[in-house]
């Protein structure tokens, strides 16, 4: 009895997949990420990506054809405002066509307004650390509201917690580059003040809470504009690391939870929903994050195979916010599609169990629809659909039909 109840989803539940503009569109030349791809050694270029800028209708047809009912995609600020204060009506019309296409196919559009990338001009004038950054973002959001008629779900910003970590890294790199160039001019030798030598696993630095507050302000300003000009439900999506404390790690976990997640979850107070994005769990000891040990089950991005992470993530988000939840990302980087189905089955079981315990969840959007550009790398494949990088031919994997089947039945 409980098993059946726990694996049945409401008939209004949204089922689908997520993407981000820079990762699939191709030719996003006006963005800061594009500029950096050319500069950072070892990073692959996004290039034409999946050419979804031109092939979005085909992408959406695949999703809808499989039986899914929702598609999360983003609007690229760098295209809407290619120069400061210069807005492109043609690009606004492009994204409006995407919204219309989704609606015509019976896909509920979930529209993200910012997914990591900024216009290059914005980055060059100080990015999110400039005094008027929030005003500039709000002005862009105002413009976008012109095309949001009929859109029910808007995500203002994707993973502001990851973004604040990346913003701090960018700031620190700029400081180091500046120090290096002054040392060079002085004929002296420069060594990095922050990079440790020695065989330590690469760990992400904790996001800077001051930068985090900038994003909270940006989100609130965007929400105000969206509420005044649209009827959409407004929220943002937070990367959830599904922390689990090792004995003695409880206090450290609370500290990390605040800096990585809860500050941003607190920022969602007053929203209509919160987006949960979850991939793996993260153990915390008294010293901090425990690196993922090498294991044959690890994913292609080196994280542990933990389908149960999603359940942990939605429960934590529910406890902190009490808001309705939309799972805006969950998935696995793997070359073995049967692993993807197994992982997603486990994740949905955890989700259903949380819902049975009273957590309100409105939908599940898998990351990702396509094998796409994973921020500097093409090898980690997260897609329900493979994409030939030369011809852009799409080949659905069995997991797409599988997810569509779950969507049609509303049942695992
Ligand atoms: C991001 C995506 C990314 C995915 C997998 C999320 O952090 O929103 O853009 O591709 O994780 O790494």
Short mmCIF file of C-alpha atoms and ligand atoms in Angstrom, two decimals:
data_model
loop_
_atom_site.label_atom_id
_atom_site.label_comp_id
_atom_site.label_asym_id
_atom_site.label_seq_id
_atom_site.Cartn_x
_atom_site.Cartn_y
_atom_site.Cartn_z
CA UNK A 1 0.00 0.00 0.00
CA UNK A 2 2.63 2.55 1.06
CA UNK A 3 4.80 1.44 -1.84
CA UNK A 4 2.11 2.19 -4.39
CA UNK A 5 1.26 5.53 -2.78
CA UNK A 6 4.92 6.43 -2.57
CA UNK A 7 5.60 5.90 -6.27
CA UNK A 8 2.51 7.63 -7.66
CA UNK A 9 2.75 11.30 -8.57
CA UNK A 10 -0.08 13.85 -8.82
CA UNK A 11 -1.70 14.22 -12.25
CA UNK A 12 -0.67 17.89 -12.41
CA UNK A 13 2.98 17.03 -11.75
CA UNK A 14 5.33 18.57 -14.34
CA UNK A 15 7.68 16.12 -16.03
CA UNK A 16 10.49 17.19 -18.26
CA UNK A 17 14.08 18.27 -18.67
CA UNK A 18 16.26 21.33 -18.22
CA UNK A 19 18.85 23.09 -20.32
CA UNK A 20 20.83 26.33 -20.17
CA UNK A 21 21.44 28.68 -23.11
CA UNK A 22 25.23 28.76 -23.12
CA UNK A 23 25.44 24.99 -22.86
CA UNK A 24 23.28 24.21 -25.89
CA UNK A 25 22.66 27.22 -28.13
CA UNK A 26 26.08 27.70 -29.71
CA UNK A 27 27.76 30.91 -30.82
CA UNK A 28 27.13 32.77 -27.60
CA UNK A 29 29.89 35.19 -28.52
CA UNK A 30 28.66 38.13 -26.48
CA UNK A 31 28.96 36.34 -23.14
CA UNK A 32 31.75 36.47 -20.59
CA UNK A 33 32.04 32.69 -20.55
CA UNK A 34 32.75 32.60 -24.28
CA UNK A 35 35.54 35.12 -23.76
CA UNK A 36 37.06 33.09 -20.95
CA UNK A 37 36.91 29.82 -22.87
CA UNK A 38 39.48 31.29 -25.21
CA UNK A 39 41.76 32.28 -22.36
CA UNK A 40 41.78 29.45 -19.86
CA UNK A 41 44.20 26.61 -20.70
CA UNK A 42 42.67 23.16 -20.83
CA UNK A 43 39.15 24.38 -21.34
CA UNK A 44 37.30 23.19 -24.39
CA UNK A 45 35.30 25.73 -26.39
CA UNK A 46 31.53 25.75 -26.57
CA UNK A 47 31.62 26.68 -30.27
CA UNK A 48 28.37 25.73 -31.97
CA UNK A 49 27.39 23.76 -28.85
CA UNK A 50 24.31 21.72 -29.83
CA UNK A 51 23.11 24.42 -32.24
CA UNK A 52 19.90 24.56 -30.26
CA UNK A 53 19.63 28.25 -31.06
CA UNK A 54 18.36 27.00 -34.44
CA UNK A 55 17.16 23.52 -33.47
CA UNK A 56 15.11 24.27 -30.35
CA UNK A 57 11.87 23.14 -32.00
CA UNK A 58 13.33 19.71 -32.73
CA UNK A 59 14.60 19.47 -29.15
CA UNK A 60 11.20 20.32 -27.74
CA UNK A 61 9.46 17.91 -30.13
CA UNK A 62 11.63 15.09 -28.84
CA UNK A 63 10.75 15.91 -25.26
CA UNK A 64 7.04 16.32 -25.90
CA UNK A 65 6.95 13.30 -28.21
CA UNK A 66 8.33 11.11 -25.44
CA UNK A 67 5.44 12.12 -23.17
CA UNK A 68 6.99 14.88 -21.09
CA UNK A 69 5.02 17.97 -20.16
CA UNK A 70 7.58 20.64 -19.25
CA UNK A 71 10.78 22.16 -20.58
CA UNK A 72 13.12 24.41 -18.65
CA UNK A 73 15.27 26.63 -20.82
CA UNK A 74 17.01 29.93 -20.39
CA UNK A 75 17.08 33.37 -21.92
CA UNK A 76 20.59 34.63 -22.62
CA UNK A 77 21.16 38.15 -21.30
CA UNK A 78 24.17 38.60 -23.61
CA UNK A 79 21.88 38.20 -26.62
CA UNK A 80 19.05 40.39 -25.31
CA UNK A 81 21.44 43.21 -24.36
CA UNK A 82 24.57 42.76 -26.50
CA UNK A 83 25.86 46.21 -25.56
CA UNK A 84 25.06 48.11 -22.40
CA UNK A 85 21.65 49.69 -22.84
CA UNK A 86 21.16 48.31 -26.37
CA UNK A 87 18.33 45.79 -26.40
CA UNK A 88 17.62 43.43 -29.28
CA UNK A 89 13.97 43.08 -30.25
CA UNK A 90 14.94 40.34 -32.68
CA UNK A 91 16.43 38.25 -29.87
CA UNK A 92 13.41 38.89 -27.66
CA UNK A 93 11.28 37.64 -30.54
CA UNK A 94 13.50 34.56 -30.80
CA UNK A 95 12.87 33.60 -27.18
CA UNK A 96 9.18 34.41 -27.58
CA UNK A 97 9.10 31.90 -30.45
CA UNK A 98 10.66 29.36 -28.10
CA UNK A 99 7.95 29.99 -25.52
CA UNK A 100 5.25 29.69 -28.20
CA UNK A 101 6.76 26.48 -29.54
CA UNK A 102 6.79 24.94 -26.08
CA UNK A 103 3.17 25.95 -25.48
CA UNK A 104 2.07 24.62 -28.88
CA UNK A 105 3.71 21.28 -28.10
CA UNK A 106 1.99 21.06 -24.73
CA UNK A 107 5.18 21.71 -22.79
CA UNK A 108 4.94 24.05 -19.81
CA UNK A 109 7.85 26.45 -20.22
CA UNK A 110 9.99 27.01 -17.12
CA UNK A 111 12.07 30.03 -18.05
CA UNK A 112 15.42 30.86 -16.45
CA UNK A 113 16.57 34.47 -16.74
CA UNK A 114 20.20 33.97 -15.71
CA UNK A 115 22.19 30.75 -15.90
CA UNK A 116 25.80 31.54 -14.93
CA UNK A 117 26.70 33.66 -18.00
CA UNK A 118 26.77 37.44 -18.16
CA UNK A 119 27.13 39.77 -21.09
CA UNK A 120 30.78 40.48 -21.73
CA UNK A 121 30.29 44.25 -21.32
CA UNK A 122 28.73 43.62 -17.89
CA UNK A 123 31.71 41.50 -16.80
CA UNK A 124 34.18 44.04 -18.16
CA UNK A 125 32.69 46.88 -16.12
CA UNK A 126 32.98 44.95 -12.86
CA UNK A 127 30.33 42.26 -13.18
CA UNK A 128 28.33 41.48 -10.08
CA UNK A 129 30.78 43.42 -7.93
CA UNK A 130 29.93 46.76 -9.57
CA UNK A 131 27.69 49.06 -7.52
CA UNK A 132 24.94 49.16 -10.12
CA UNK A 133 25.02 45.44 -11.04
CA UNK A 134 21.61 44.77 -9.53
CA UNK A 135 20.07 47.74 -11.36
CA UNK A 136 21.48 46.54 -14.66
CA UNK A 137 20.14 43.04 -14.13
CA UNK A 138 16.75 44.42 -13.14
CA UNK A 139 16.62 46.54 -16.29
CA UNK A 140 17.26 43.41 -18.37
CA UNK A 141 14.57 41.52 -16.48
CA UNK A 142 12.13 44.36 -17.13
CA UNK A 143 12.78 44.03 -20.86
CA UNK A 144 12.26 40.28 -20.77
CA UNK A 145 8.88 40.62 -19.07
CA UNK A 146 7.61 41.87 -22.46
CA UNK A 147 7.75 38.33 -23.83
CA UNK A 148 6.62 36.33 -20.81
CA UNK A 149 2.91 36.30 -21.47
CA UNK A 150 1.54 32.84 -20.70
CA UNK A 151 4.68 31.71 -18.85
CA UNK A 152 3.74 30.24 -15.49
CA UNK A 153 7.17 29.52 -14.03
CA UNK A 154 10.15 31.85 -13.94
CA UNK A 155 13.51 31.08 -12.33
CA UNK A 156 15.27 34.42 -11.87
CA UNK A 157 18.76 33.00 -11.32
CA UNK A 158 20.25 29.55 -11.57
CA UNK A 159 22.33 28.45 -8.59
CA UNK A 160 23.25 31.82 -7.10
CA UNK A 161 25.35 29.87 -4.59
CA UNK A 162 27.57 28.41 -7.32
CA UNK A 163 27.60 31.77 -9.03
CA UNK A 164 28.83 33.53 -5.93
CA UNK A 165 31.61 30.96 -5.59
CA UNK A 166 32.53 31.52 -9.26
CA UNK A 167 32.34 35.30 -8.89
CA UNK A 168 34.76 35.17 -5.95
CA UNK A 169 37.09 32.90 -7.91
CA UNK A 170 37.04 35.33 -10.82
CA UNK A 171 37.78 38.22 -8.48
CA UNK A 172 40.68 36.37 -6.86
CA UNK A 173 42.11 35.35 -10.22
CA UNK A 174 42.01 38.96 -11.36
CA UNK A 175 43.82 40.02 -8.18
CA UNK A 176 46.46 37.34 -8.75
CA UNK A 177 46.88 38.27 -12.41
CA UNK A 178 47.31 41.89 -11.38
CA UNK A 179 49.89 40.91 -8.75
CA UNK A 180 51.70 38.75 -11.30
CA UNK A 181 51.87 41.50 -13.84
CA UNK A 182 53.13 44.07 -11.32
CA UNK A 183 55.77 41.60 -10.12
CA UNK A 184 56.82 41.03 -13.71
CA UNK A 185 57.13 44.76 -14.26
CA UNK A 186 59.26 45.01 -11.11
CA UNK A 187 61.41 42.11 -12.31
CA UNK A 188 60.43 40.15 -9.19
CA UNK A 189 59.05 36.66 -8.90
CA UNK A 190 55.40 36.21 -8.04
CA UNK A 191 53.86 33.30 -6.20
CA UNK A 192 50.17 32.79 -5.64
CA UNK A 193 49.09 33.84 -2.15
CA UNK A 194 46.16 31.42 -2.00
CA UNK A 195 47.00 28.27 -3.93
CA UNK A 196 48.52 25.60 -1.73
CA UNK A 197 51.10 23.24 -3.12
CA UNK A 198 50.93 19.55 -2.37
CA UNK A 199 48.74 16.61 -3.26
CA UNK A 200 45.39 17.93 -2.14
CA UNK A 201 42.21 17.10 -4.04
CA UNK A 202 40.71 20.09 -5.79
CA UNK A 203 37.91 21.47 -3.66
CA UNK A 204 35.49 24.23 -4.38
CA UNK A 205 36.02 27.32 -2.26
CA UNK A 206 33.09 28.25 -0.03
CA UNK A 207 30.90 30.93 -1.63
CA UNK A 208 31.47 34.45 -0.38
CA UNK A 209 28.37 35.46 1.65
CA UNK A 210 28.81 39.14 0.77
CA UNK A 211 28.53 38.29 -2.90
CA UNK A 212 25.64 36.01 -1.99
CA UNK A 213 23.78 39.02 -0.61
CA UNK A 214 24.20 40.80 -3.94
CA UNK A 215 22.37 37.92 -5.61
CA UNK A 216 19.65 37.95 -2.96
CA UNK A 217 19.11 41.63 -3.76
CA UNK A 218 19.14 40.92 -7.50
CA UNK A 219 16.61 38.14 -7.05
CA UNK A 220 14.30 40.29 -4.93
CA UNK A 221 14.49 43.16 -7.43
CA UNK A 222 13.75 40.80 -10.32
CA UNK A 223 10.88 39.26 -8.38
CA UNK A 224 9.33 42.66 -7.83
CA UNK A 225 9.45 43.44 -11.53
CA UNK A 226 8.09 40.03 -12.49
CA UNK A 227 5.26 40.28 -9.98
CA UNK A 228 4.30 43.73 -11.22
CA UNK A 229 4.35 42.79 -14.91
CA UNK A 230 3.55 39.10 -15.22
CA UNK A 231 1.40 36.44 -13.62
CA UNK A 232 4.28 33.95 -13.40
CA UNK A 233 5.24 32.09 -10.28
CA UNK A 234 8.68 33.38 -9.31
CA UNK A 235 11.55 31.58 -7.63
CA UNK A 236 15.23 30.80 -8.02
CA UNK A 237 17.10 27.52 -8.05
CA UNK A 238 19.72 26.57 -5.48
CA UNK A 239 22.44 23.95 -5.87
CA UNK A 240 21.91 21.52 -3.05
CA UNK A 241 24.85 19.47 -1.85
CA UNK A 242 22.86 17.05 0.36
CA UNK A 243 25.24 17.33 3.27
CA UNK A 244 25.68 14.42 5.65
CA UNK A 245 27.79 14.82 8.79
CA UNK A 246 30.39 12.28 9.75
CA UNK A 247 30.63 11.87 13.54
CA UNK A 248 32.07 15.13 14.86
CA UNK A 249 31.26 16.99 11.65
CA UNK A 250 27.88 18.33 12.74
CA UNK A 251 28.95 21.86 13.51
CA UNK A 252 31.05 22.18 10.38
CA UNK A 253 28.08 20.93 8.40
CA UNK A 254 25.84 23.66 9.84
CA UNK A 255 28.45 26.25 8.96
CA UNK A 256 28.83 24.98 5.39
CA UNK A 257 25.08 24.57 5.02
CA UNK A 258 24.58 28.22 5.81
CA UNK A 259 27.30 29.51 3.48
CA UNK A 260 26.47 27.16 0.61
CA UNK A 261 22.71 26.81 0.77
CA UNK A 262 20.69 28.27 3.59
CA UNK A 263 21.65 31.89 2.95
CA UNK A 264 20.15 31.45 -0.54
CA UNK A 265 17.19 29.46 0.72
CA UNK A 266 16.54 32.27 3.20
CA UNK A 267 16.66 34.61 0.20
CA UNK A 268 13.75 32.71 -1.30
CA UNK A 269 11.39 33.71 1.54
CA UNK A 270 8.30 35.22 -0.06
CA UNK A 271 8.83 33.37 -3.37
CA UNK A 272 6.18 31.22 -5.03
CA UNK A 273 8.46 28.20 -5.21
CA UNK A 274 12.07 27.16 -4.87
CA UNK A 275 14.06 25.18 -7.43
CA UNK A 276 16.03 22.24 -6.06
CA UNK A 277 19.10 21.07 -7.99
CA UNK A 278 20.74 17.91 -6.76
CA UNK A 279 23.30 15.42 -8.05
CA UNK A 280 25.17 13.73 -5.20
CA UNK A 281 25.64 13.83 -1.44
CA UNK A 282 28.56 15.44 0.33
CA UNK A 283 30.04 14.15 3.57
CA UNK A 284 31.36 16.67 6.07
CA UNK A 285 33.92 15.99 8.78
CA UNK A 286 35.09 18.35 11.52
CA UNK A 287 37.71 19.56 9.02
CA UNK A 288 35.29 20.26 6.20
CA UNK A 289 34.26 18.56 2.98
CA UNK A 290 35.33 14.96 2.62
CA UNK A 291 36.53 14.44 -0.95
CA UNK A 292 34.78 11.74 -2.98
CA UNK A 293 36.99 8.67 -2.83
CA UNK A 294 37.87 7.03 -6.13
CA UNK A 295 35.26 4.43 -6.89
CA UNK A 296 34.23 2.61 -10.07
CA UNK A 297 30.67 3.86 -9.56
CA UNK A 298 31.70 7.52 -9.55
CA UNK A 299 30.15 9.66 -12.25
CA UNK A 300 32.03 11.22 -15.15
CA UNK A 301 32.44 14.40 -13.10
CA UNK A 302 34.00 12.48 -10.22
CA UNK A 303 31.06 12.64 -7.82
CA UNK A 304 29.73 9.64 -5.93
CA UNK A 305 26.78 7.74 -7.42
CA UNK A 306 24.07 8.72 -4.95
CA UNK A 307 20.52 8.67 -6.28
CA UNK A 308 19.30 9.24 -2.73
CA UNK A 309 20.71 12.79 -2.80
CA UNK A 310 17.51 14.22 -4.26
CA UNK A 311 15.41 13.05 -1.32
CA UNK A 312 17.90 14.60 1.12
CA UNK A 313 17.91 17.82 -0.92
CA UNK A 314 14.15 18.32 -1.09
CA UNK A 315 13.70 17.51 2.59
CA UNK A 316 16.37 20.03 3.59
CA UNK A 317 14.93 22.68 1.29
CA UNK A 318 11.46 22.05 2.68
CA UNK A 319 12.68 22.32 6.26
CA UNK A 320 14.47 25.60 5.63
CA UNK A 321 11.95 27.33 3.36
CA UNK A 322 8.57 25.61 3.77
CA UNK A 323 8.01 26.61 0.11
CA UNK A 324 6.58 24.49 -2.69
CA UNK A 325 9.41 22.87 -4.61
CA UNK A 326 10.14 22.36 -8.27
CA UNK A 327 13.03 20.00 -8.97
CA UNK A 328 14.77 22.10 -11.60
CA UNK A 329 17.81 19.83 -12.03
CA UNK A 330 18.76 16.27 -11.17
CA UNK A 331 20.81 13.91 -13.26
CA UNK A 332 24.03 12.00 -13.79
CA UNK A 333 27.07 12.31 -16.03
CA UNK A 334 27.47 8.84 -17.44
CA UNK A 335 28.21 7.12 -20.72
CA UNK A 336 25.96 4.23 -19.72
CA UNK A 337 22.32 5.12 -20.21
CA UNK A 338 21.07 2.19 -18.12
CA UNK A 339 22.90 3.85 -15.21
CA UNK A 340 20.96 7.03 -15.92
CA UNK A 341 17.68 5.15 -15.71
CA UNK A 342 18.76 3.38 -12.51
CA UNK A 343 19.95 6.66 -10.97
CA UNK A 344 16.77 8.52 -11.88
CA UNK A 345 14.59 5.70 -10.60
CA UNK A 346 16.35 5.93 -7.25
CA UNK A 347 16.10 9.71 -7.23
CA UNK A 348 12.37 9.63 -7.99
CA UNK A 349 11.80 7.04 -5.27
CA UNK A 350 13.44 9.39 -2.78
CA UNK A 351 11.38 12.27 -4.13
CA UNK A 352 8.14 10.32 -3.85
CA UNK A 353 8.97 9.30 -0.29
CA UNK A 354 9.56 12.94 0.66
CA UNK A 355 6.26 13.89 -0.96
CA UNK A 356 4.51 11.12 0.94
CA UNK A 357 5.93 12.68 4.10
CA UNK A 358 4.34 16.02 3.26
CA UNK A 359 6.84 17.90 1.10
CA UNK A 360 5.04 19.77 -1.70
CA UNK A 361 6.74 19.17 -5.04
CA UNK A 362 5.27 20.42 -8.33
CA UNK A 363 7.52 18.76 -10.83
CA UNK A 364 10.72 17.01 -11.83
CA UNK A 365 12.99 18.41 -14.55
CA UNK A 366 15.88 16.16 -15.44
CA UNK A 367 19.33 17.56 -16.19
CA UNK A 368 19.67 17.47 -19.06
CA UNK A 369 17.72 17.08 -22.26
CA UNK A 370 20.87 17.00 -24.41
CA UNK A 371 24.47 15.94 -24.06
CA UNK A 372 25.80 19.46 -23.84
CA UNK A 373 28.70 21.74 -23.06
CA UNK A 374 29.58 21.06 -19.43
CA UNK A 375 31.25 24.40 -18.72
CA UNK A 376 34.61 23.75 -20.35
CA UNK A 377 34.22 20.07 -21.17
CA UNK A 378 32.30 17.90 -23.57
CA UNK A 379 33.09 14.49 -22.05
CA UNK A 380 30.62 14.48 -19.12
CA UNK A 381 27.39 13.45 -20.82
CA UNK A 382 24.24 14.26 -18.85
CA UNK A 383 21.73 14.03 -21.71
CA UNK A 384 18.59 12.04 -22.38
CA UNK A 385 19.50 12.69 -26.01
CA UNK A 386 22.92 12.33 -27.66
CA UNK A 387 24.00 15.03 -30.09
CA UNK A 388 26.49 14.55 -32.93
CA UNK A 389 28.85 17.49 -32.60
CA UNK A 390 29.56 17.64 -36.34
CA UNK A 391 26.10 17.20 -37.80
CA UNK A 392 24.00 18.09 -34.73
CA UNK A 393 21.88 15.00 -35.36
CA UNK A 394 19.95 14.14 -32.21
CA UNK A 395 19.71 10.52 -31.07
CA UNK A 396 17.35 9.93 -28.17
CA UNK A 397 18.66 7.49 -25.59
CA UNK A 398 16.38 4.89 -23.98
CA UNK A 399 16.21 7.10 -20.87
CA UNK A 400 14.16 9.69 -22.77
CA UNK A 401 11.39 7.22 -23.59
CA UNK A 402 11.69 5.83 -20.08
CA UNK A 403 11.18 9.26 -18.46
CA UNK A 404 8.34 10.00 -20.87
CA UNK A 405 6.74 6.70 -19.84
CA UNK A 406 6.96 7.62 -16.16
CA UNK A 407 5.41 10.99 -17.06
CA UNK A 408 2.52 9.40 -18.95
CA UNK A 409 1.76 6.92 -16.19
CA UNK A 410 2.50 9.34 -13.35
CA UNK A 411 4.06 6.34 -11.76
CA UNK A 412 7.40 4.66 -11.39
C1 LIG B 1 24.27 23.62 -13.45
C2 LIG B 1 24.33 23.10 -14.86
C3 LIG B 1 25.39 22.01 -14.96
C4 LIG B 1 24.98 20.88 -14.05
C5 LIG B 1 25.87 19.66 -14.10
C6 LIG B 1 24.38 22.56 -12.40
O1 LIG B 1 25.24 23.03 -11.42
O2 LIG B 1 23.13 24.44 -13.27
O3 LIG B 1 24.57 24.17 -15.71
O4 LIG B 1 25.64 21.60 -16.23
O5 LIG B 1 24.93 21.34 -12.72
O6 LIG B 1 27.13 19.92 -13.63
#
